[in-house]
PDB file of C-alpha atoms in Angstrom:
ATOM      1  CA  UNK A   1     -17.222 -10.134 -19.719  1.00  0.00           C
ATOM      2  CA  UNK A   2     -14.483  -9.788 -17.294  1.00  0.00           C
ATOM      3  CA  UNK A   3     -11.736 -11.695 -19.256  1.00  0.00           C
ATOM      4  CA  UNK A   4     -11.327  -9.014 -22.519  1.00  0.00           C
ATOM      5  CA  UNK A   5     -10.357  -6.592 -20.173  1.00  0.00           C
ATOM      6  CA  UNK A   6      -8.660  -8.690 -17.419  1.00  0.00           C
ATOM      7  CA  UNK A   7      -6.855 -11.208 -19.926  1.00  0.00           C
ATOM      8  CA  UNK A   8      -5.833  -7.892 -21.655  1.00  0.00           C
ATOM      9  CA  UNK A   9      -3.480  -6.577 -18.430  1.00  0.00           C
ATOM     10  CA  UNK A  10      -2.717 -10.440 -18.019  1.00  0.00           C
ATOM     11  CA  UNK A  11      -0.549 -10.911 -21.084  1.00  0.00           C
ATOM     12  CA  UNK A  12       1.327  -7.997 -19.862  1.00  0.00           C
ATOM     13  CA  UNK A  13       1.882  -9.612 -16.493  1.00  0.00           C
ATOM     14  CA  UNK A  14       5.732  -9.476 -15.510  1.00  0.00           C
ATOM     15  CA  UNK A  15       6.733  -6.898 -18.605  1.00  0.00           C
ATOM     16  CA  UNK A  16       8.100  -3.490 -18.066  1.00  0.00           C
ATOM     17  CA  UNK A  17       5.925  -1.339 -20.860  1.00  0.00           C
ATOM     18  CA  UNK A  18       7.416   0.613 -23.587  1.00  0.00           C
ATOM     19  CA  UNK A  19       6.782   3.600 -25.214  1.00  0.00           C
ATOM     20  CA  UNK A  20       4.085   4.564 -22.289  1.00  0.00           C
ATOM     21  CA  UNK A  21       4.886   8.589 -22.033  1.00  0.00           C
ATOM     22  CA  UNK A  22       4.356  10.187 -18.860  1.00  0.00           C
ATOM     23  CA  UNK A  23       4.817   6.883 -16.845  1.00  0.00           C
ATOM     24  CA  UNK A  24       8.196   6.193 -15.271  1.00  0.00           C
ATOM     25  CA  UNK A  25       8.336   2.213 -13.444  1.00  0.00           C
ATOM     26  CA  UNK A  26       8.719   1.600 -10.228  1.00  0.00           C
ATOM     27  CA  UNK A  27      10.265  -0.803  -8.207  1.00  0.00           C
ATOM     28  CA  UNK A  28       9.873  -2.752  -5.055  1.00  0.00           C
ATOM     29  CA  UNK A  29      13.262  -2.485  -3.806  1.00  0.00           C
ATOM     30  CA  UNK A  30      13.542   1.659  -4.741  1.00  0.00           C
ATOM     31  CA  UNK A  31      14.365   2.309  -1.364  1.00  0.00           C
ATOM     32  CA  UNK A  32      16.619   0.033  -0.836  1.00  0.00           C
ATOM     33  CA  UNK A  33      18.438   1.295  -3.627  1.00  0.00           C
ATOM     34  CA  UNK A  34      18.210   4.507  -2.655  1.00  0.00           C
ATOM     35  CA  UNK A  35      19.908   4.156   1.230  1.00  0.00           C
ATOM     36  CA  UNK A  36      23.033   4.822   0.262  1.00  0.00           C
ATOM     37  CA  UNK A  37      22.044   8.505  -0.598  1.00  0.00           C
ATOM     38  CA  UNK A  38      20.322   8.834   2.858  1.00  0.00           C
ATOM     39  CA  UNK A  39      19.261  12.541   4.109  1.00  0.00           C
ATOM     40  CA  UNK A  40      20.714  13.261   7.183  1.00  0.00           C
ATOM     41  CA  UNK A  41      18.187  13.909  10.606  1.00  0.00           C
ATOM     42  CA  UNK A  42      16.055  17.061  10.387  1.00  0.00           C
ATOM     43  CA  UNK A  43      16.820  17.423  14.233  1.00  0.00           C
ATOM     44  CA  UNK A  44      20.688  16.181  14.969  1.00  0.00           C
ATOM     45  CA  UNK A  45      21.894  16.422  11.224  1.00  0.00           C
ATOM     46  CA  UNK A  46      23.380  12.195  11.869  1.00  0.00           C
ATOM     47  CA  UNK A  47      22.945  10.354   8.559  1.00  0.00           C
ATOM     48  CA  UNK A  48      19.527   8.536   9.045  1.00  0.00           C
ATOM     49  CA  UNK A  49      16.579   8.648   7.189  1.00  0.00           C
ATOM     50  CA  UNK A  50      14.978   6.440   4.980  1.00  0.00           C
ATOM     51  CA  UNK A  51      17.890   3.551   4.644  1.00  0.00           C
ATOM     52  CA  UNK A  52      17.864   2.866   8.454  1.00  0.00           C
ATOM     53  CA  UNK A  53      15.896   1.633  11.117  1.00  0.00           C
ATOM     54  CA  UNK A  54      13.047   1.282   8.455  1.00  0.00           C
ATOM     55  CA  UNK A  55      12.626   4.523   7.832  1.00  0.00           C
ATOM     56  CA  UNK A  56      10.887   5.639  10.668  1.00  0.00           C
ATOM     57  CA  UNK A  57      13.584   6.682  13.631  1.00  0.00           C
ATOM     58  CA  UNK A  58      16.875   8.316  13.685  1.00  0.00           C
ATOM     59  CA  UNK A  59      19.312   6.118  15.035  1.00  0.00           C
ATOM     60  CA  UNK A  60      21.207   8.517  17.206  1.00  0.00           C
ATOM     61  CA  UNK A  61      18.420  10.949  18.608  1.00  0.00           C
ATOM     62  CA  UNK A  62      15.394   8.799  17.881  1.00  0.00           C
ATOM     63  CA  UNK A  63      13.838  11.299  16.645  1.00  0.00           C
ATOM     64  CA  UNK A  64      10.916  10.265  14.115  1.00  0.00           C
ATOM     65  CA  UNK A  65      11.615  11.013  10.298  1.00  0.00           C
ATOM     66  CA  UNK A  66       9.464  11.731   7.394  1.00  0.00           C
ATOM     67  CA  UNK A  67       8.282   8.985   5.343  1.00  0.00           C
ATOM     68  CA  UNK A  68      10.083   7.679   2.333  1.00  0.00           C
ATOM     69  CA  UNK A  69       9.099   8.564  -0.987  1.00  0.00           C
ATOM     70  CA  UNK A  70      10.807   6.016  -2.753  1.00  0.00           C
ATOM     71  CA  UNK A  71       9.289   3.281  -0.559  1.00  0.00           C
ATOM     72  CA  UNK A  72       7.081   1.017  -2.063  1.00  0.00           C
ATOM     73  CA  UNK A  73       3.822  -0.774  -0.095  1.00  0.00           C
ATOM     74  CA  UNK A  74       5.029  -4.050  -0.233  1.00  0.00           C
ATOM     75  CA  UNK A  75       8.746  -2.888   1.132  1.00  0.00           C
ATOM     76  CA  UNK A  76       6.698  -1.438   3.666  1.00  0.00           C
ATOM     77  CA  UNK A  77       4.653  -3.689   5.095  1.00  0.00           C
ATOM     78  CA  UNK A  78       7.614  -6.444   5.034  1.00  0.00           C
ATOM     79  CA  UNK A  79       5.663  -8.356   1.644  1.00  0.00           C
ATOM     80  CA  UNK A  80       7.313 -10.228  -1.206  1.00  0.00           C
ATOM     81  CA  UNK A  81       6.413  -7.891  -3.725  1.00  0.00           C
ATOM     82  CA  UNK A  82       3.362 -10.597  -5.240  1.00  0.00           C
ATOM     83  CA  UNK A  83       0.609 -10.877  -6.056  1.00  0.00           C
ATOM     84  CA  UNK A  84       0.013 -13.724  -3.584  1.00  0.00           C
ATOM     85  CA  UNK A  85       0.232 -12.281   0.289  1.00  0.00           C
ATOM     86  CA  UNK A  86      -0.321 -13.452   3.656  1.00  0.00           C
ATOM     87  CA  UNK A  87      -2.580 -11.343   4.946  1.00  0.00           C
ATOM     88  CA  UNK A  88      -2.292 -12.441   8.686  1.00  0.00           C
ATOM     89  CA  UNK A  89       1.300 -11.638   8.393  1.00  0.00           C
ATOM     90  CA  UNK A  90       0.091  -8.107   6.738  1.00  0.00           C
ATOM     91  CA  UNK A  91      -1.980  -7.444   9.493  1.00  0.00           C
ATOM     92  CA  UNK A  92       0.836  -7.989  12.217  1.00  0.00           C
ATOM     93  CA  UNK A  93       2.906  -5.871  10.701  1.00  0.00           C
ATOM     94  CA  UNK A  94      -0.333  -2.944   9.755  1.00  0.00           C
ATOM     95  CA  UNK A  95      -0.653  -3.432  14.078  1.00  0.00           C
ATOM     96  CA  UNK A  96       3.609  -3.228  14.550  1.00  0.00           C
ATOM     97  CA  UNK A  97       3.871  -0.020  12.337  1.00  0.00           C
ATOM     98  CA  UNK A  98       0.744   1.771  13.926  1.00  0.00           C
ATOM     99  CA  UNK A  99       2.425   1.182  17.619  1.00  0.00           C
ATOM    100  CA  UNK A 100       5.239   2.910  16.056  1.00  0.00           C
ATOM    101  CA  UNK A 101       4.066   5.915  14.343  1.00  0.00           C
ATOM    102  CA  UNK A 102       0.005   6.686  15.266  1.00  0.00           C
ATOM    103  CA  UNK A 103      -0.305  10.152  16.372  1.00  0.00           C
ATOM    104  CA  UNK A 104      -1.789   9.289  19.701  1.00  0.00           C
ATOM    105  CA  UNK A 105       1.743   8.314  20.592  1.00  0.00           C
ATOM    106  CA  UNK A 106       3.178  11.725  19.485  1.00  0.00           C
ATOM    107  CA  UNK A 107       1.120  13.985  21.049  1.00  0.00           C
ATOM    108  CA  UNK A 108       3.878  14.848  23.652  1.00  0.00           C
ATOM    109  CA  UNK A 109       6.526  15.494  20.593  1.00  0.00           C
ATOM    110  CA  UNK A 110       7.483  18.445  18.648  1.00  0.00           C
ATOM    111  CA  UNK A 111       5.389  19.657  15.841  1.00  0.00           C
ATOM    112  CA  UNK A 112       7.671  17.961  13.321  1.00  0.00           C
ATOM    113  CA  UNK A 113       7.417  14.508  14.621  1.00  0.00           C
ATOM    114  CA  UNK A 114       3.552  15.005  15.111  1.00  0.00           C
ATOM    115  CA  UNK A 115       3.033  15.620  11.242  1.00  0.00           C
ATOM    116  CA  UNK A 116       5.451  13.307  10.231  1.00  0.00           C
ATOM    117  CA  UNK A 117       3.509  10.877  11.820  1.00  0.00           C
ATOM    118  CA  UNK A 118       0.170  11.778  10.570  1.00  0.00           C
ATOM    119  CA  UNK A 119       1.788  10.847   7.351  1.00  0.00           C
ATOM    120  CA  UNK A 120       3.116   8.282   8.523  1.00  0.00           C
ATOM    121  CA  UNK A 121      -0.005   6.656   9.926  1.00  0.00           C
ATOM    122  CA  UNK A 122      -2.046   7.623   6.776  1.00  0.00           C
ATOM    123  CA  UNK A 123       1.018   5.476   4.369  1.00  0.00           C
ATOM    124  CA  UNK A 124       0.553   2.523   6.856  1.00  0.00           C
ATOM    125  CA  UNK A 125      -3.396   2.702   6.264  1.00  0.00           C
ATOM    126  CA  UNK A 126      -3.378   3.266   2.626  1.00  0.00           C
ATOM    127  CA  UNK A 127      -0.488   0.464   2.329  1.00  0.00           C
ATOM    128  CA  UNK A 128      -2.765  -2.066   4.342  1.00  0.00           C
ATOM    129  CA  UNK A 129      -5.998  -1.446   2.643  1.00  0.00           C
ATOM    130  CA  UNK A 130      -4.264  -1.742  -1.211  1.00  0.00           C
ATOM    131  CA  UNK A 131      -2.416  -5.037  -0.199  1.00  0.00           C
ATOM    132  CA  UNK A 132      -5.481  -6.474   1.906  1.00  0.00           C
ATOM    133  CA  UNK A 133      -7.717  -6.757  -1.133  1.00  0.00           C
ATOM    134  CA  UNK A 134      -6.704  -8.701  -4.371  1.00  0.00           C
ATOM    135  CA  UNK A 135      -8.024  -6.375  -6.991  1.00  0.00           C
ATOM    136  CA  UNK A 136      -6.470  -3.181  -5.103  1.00  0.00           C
ATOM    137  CA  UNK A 137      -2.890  -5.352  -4.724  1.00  0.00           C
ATOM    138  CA  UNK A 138      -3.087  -6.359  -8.253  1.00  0.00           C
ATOM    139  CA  UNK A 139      -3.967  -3.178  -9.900  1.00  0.00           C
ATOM    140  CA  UNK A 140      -0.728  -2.026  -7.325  1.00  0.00           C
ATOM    141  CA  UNK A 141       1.331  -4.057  -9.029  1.00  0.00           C
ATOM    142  CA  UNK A 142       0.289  -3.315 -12.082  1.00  0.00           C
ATOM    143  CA  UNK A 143       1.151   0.512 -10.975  1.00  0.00           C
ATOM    144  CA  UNK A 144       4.594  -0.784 -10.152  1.00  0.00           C
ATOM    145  CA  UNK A 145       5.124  -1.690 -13.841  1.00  0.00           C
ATOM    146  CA  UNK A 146       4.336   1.777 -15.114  1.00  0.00           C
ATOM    147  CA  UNK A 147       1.035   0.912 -16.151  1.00  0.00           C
ATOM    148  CA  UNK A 148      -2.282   2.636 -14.498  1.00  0.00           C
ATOM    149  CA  UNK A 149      -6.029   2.310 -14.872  1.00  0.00           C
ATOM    150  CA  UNK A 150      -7.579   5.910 -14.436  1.00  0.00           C
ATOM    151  CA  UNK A 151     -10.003   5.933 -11.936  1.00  0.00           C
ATOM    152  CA  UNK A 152     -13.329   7.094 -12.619  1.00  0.00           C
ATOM    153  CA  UNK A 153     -12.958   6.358 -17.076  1.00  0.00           C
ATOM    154  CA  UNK A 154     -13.585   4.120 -18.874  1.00  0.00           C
ATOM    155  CA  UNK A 155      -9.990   3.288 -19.949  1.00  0.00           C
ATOM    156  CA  UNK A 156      -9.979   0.609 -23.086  1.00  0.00           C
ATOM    157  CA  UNK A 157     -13.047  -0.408 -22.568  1.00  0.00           C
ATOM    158  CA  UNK A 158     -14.834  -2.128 -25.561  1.00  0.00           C
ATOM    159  CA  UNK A 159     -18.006  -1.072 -26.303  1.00  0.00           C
ATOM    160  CA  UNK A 160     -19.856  -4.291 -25.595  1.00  0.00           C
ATOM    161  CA  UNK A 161     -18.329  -4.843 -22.017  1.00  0.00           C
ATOM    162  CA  UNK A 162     -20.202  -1.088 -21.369  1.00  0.00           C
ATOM    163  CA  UNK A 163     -23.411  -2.672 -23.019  1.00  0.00           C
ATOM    164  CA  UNK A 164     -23.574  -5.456 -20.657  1.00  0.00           C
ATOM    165  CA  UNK A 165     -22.566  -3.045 -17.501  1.00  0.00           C
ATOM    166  CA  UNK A 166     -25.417  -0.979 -18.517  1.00  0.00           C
ATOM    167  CA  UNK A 167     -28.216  -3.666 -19.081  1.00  0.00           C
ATOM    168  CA  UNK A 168     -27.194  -4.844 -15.898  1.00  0.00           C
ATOM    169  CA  UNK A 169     -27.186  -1.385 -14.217  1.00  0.00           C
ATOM    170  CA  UNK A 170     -30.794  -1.106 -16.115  1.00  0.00           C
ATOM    171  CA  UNK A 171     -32.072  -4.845 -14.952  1.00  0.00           C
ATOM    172  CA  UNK A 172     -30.741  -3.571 -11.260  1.00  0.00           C
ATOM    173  CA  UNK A 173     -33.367  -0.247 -11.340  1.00  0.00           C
ATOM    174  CA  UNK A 174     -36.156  -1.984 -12.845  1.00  0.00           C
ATOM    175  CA  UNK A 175     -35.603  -5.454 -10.048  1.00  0.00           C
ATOM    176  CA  UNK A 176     -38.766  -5.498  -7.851  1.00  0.00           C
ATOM    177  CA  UNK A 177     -38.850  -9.153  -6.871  1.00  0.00           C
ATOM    178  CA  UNK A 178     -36.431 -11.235  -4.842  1.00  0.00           C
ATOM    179  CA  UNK A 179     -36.207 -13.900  -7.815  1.00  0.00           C
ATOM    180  CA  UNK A 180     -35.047 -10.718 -10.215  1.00  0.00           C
ATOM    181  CA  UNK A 181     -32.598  -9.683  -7.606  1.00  0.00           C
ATOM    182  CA  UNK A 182     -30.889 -13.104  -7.352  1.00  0.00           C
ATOM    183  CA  UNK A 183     -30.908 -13.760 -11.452  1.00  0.00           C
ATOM    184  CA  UNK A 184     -28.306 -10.136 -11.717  1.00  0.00           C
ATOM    185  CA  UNK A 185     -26.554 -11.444  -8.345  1.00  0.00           C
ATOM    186  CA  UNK A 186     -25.684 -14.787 -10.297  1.00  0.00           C
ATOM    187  CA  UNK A 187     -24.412 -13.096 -13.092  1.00  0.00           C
ATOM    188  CA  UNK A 188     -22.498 -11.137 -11.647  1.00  0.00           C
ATOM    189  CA  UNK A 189     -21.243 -13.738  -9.437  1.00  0.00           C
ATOM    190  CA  UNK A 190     -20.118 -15.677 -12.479  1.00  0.00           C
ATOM    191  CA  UNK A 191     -18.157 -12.719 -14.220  1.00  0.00           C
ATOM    192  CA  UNK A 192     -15.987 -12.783 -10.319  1.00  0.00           C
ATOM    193  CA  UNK A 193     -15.750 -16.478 -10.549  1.00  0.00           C
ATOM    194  CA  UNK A 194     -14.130 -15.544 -14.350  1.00  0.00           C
ATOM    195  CA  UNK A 195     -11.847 -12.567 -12.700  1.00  0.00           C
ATOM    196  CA  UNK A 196     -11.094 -14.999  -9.895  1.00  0.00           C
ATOM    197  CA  UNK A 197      -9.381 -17.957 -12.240  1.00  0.00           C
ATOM    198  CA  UNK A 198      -7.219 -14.895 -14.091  1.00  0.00           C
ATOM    199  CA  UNK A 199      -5.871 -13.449 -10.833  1.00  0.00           C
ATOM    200  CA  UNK A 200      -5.003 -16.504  -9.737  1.00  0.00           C
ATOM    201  CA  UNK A 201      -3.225 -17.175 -13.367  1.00  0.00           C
ATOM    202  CA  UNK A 202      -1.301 -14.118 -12.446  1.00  0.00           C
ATOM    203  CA  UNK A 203       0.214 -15.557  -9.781  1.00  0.00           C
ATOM    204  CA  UNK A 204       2.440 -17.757 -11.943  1.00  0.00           C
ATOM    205  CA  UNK A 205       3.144 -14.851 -13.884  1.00  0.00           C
ATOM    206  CA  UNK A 206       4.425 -12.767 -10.452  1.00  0.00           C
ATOM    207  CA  UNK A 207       6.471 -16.245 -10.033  1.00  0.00           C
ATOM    208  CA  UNK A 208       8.109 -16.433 -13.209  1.00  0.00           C
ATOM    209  CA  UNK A 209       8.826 -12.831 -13.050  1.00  0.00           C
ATOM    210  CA  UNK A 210      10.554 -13.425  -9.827  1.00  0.00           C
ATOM    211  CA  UNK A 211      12.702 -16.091 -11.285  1.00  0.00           C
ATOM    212  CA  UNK A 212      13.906 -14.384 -14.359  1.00  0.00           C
ATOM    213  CA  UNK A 213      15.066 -11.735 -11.835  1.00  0.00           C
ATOM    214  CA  UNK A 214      17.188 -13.954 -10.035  1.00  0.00           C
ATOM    215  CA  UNK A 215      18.757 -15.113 -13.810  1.00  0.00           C
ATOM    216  CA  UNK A 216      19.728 -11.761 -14.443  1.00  0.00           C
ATOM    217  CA  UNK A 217      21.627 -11.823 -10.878  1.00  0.00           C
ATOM    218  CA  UNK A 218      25.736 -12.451 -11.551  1.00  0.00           C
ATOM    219  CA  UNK A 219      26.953 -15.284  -9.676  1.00  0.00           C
TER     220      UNK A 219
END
């Protein structure tokens, strides 16, 4: 029941939409688009900011600088922007930023630099977490494109995928026996296995996309 709804986002995989009001595409190198427009340091006034030193320090008083906006996750935890991460490399760089910018290591600092790295530390977490999990990193990257599933709706859905979610919300209530518990485990487990072999489709998507990027590059 997963691959209406799955296949659906899939055969937009690697297209930026059109005509979606409201929704302006990102991309995963914004910032580094946007150094050359720098801000200069909130406590010297050198040119720093968000295109140096990752974003975090200025160069000249090391004084620590608010977070990027135009940053994306995968920019900032040094990922190909993929769907297909390496997650021990993700979590070496989740432990490098966190040495770098966790409030414990502030606490000595001025005001500033303590809030600025309470948001710091919270974009690190949030970053980690979305690119740790598949669905989370895929729906991301979705986001990236300009297109979003609402949280909490049920966006698109067709009436009998919320049939099926509901008998097996229903089947879940009424289970009383071990042998009922494990027939709604395997079906769910089959609908993953379904969601599993799309995601990993989408990988050749995220490579083809990556290709056609370097086509458009001018030799």
């Amino acid at each position: 029941m997963w691959r209406r709804r799955v296949g659906s986002l899939l055969r937009l995989w690697g297209f930026w939409p059109t005509g979606v009001p409201g929704r302006r595409p990102l991309s995963c190198d914004a910032a580094s688009q946007a150094g050359s427009n720098s801000p200069r340091c909130w406590n010297c006034g050198s040119p720093g900011g968000p295109g140096r030193e990752n974003g975090f320090f200025c160069p000249q008083c090391r004084a620590l600088q608010a977070p990027d906006p135009t940053r994306d996750y995968f920019s900032l935890m040094d990922c190909n922007c993929s769907f297909r991460v390496d997650t021990v490399k993700l979590q070496h760089r989740y432990q490098q930023l966190q040495r770098l910018v966790h409030p414990d290591f502030f606490s000595q600092r001025s005001q500033t630099e303590k809030d600025f790295s309470e948001k710091h530390s919270t974009l690190v977490n949030d970053a980690y977490k979305t690119l740790l999990a598949p669905l989370s990193r895929g729906l991301y990257l979705l986001k990236l494109r300009g297109i979003e599933i609402p949280e909490g709706t049920d966006y698109e859905m067709d009436m009998q995928f919320l049939m099926e979610i509901m008998e097996i919300n229903e089947k879940l209530a009424e289970a009383e026996s071990e042998a009922a518990m494990k027939e709604i485990e395997s079906i769910v487990r089959d609908d993953f296995e379904e969601a599993k072999e799309i995601l990993t489709k989408m990988r050749y998507f995220s490579n083809i996309e990556e290709k056609i990027k370097l086509k458009k590059i001018p030799l």
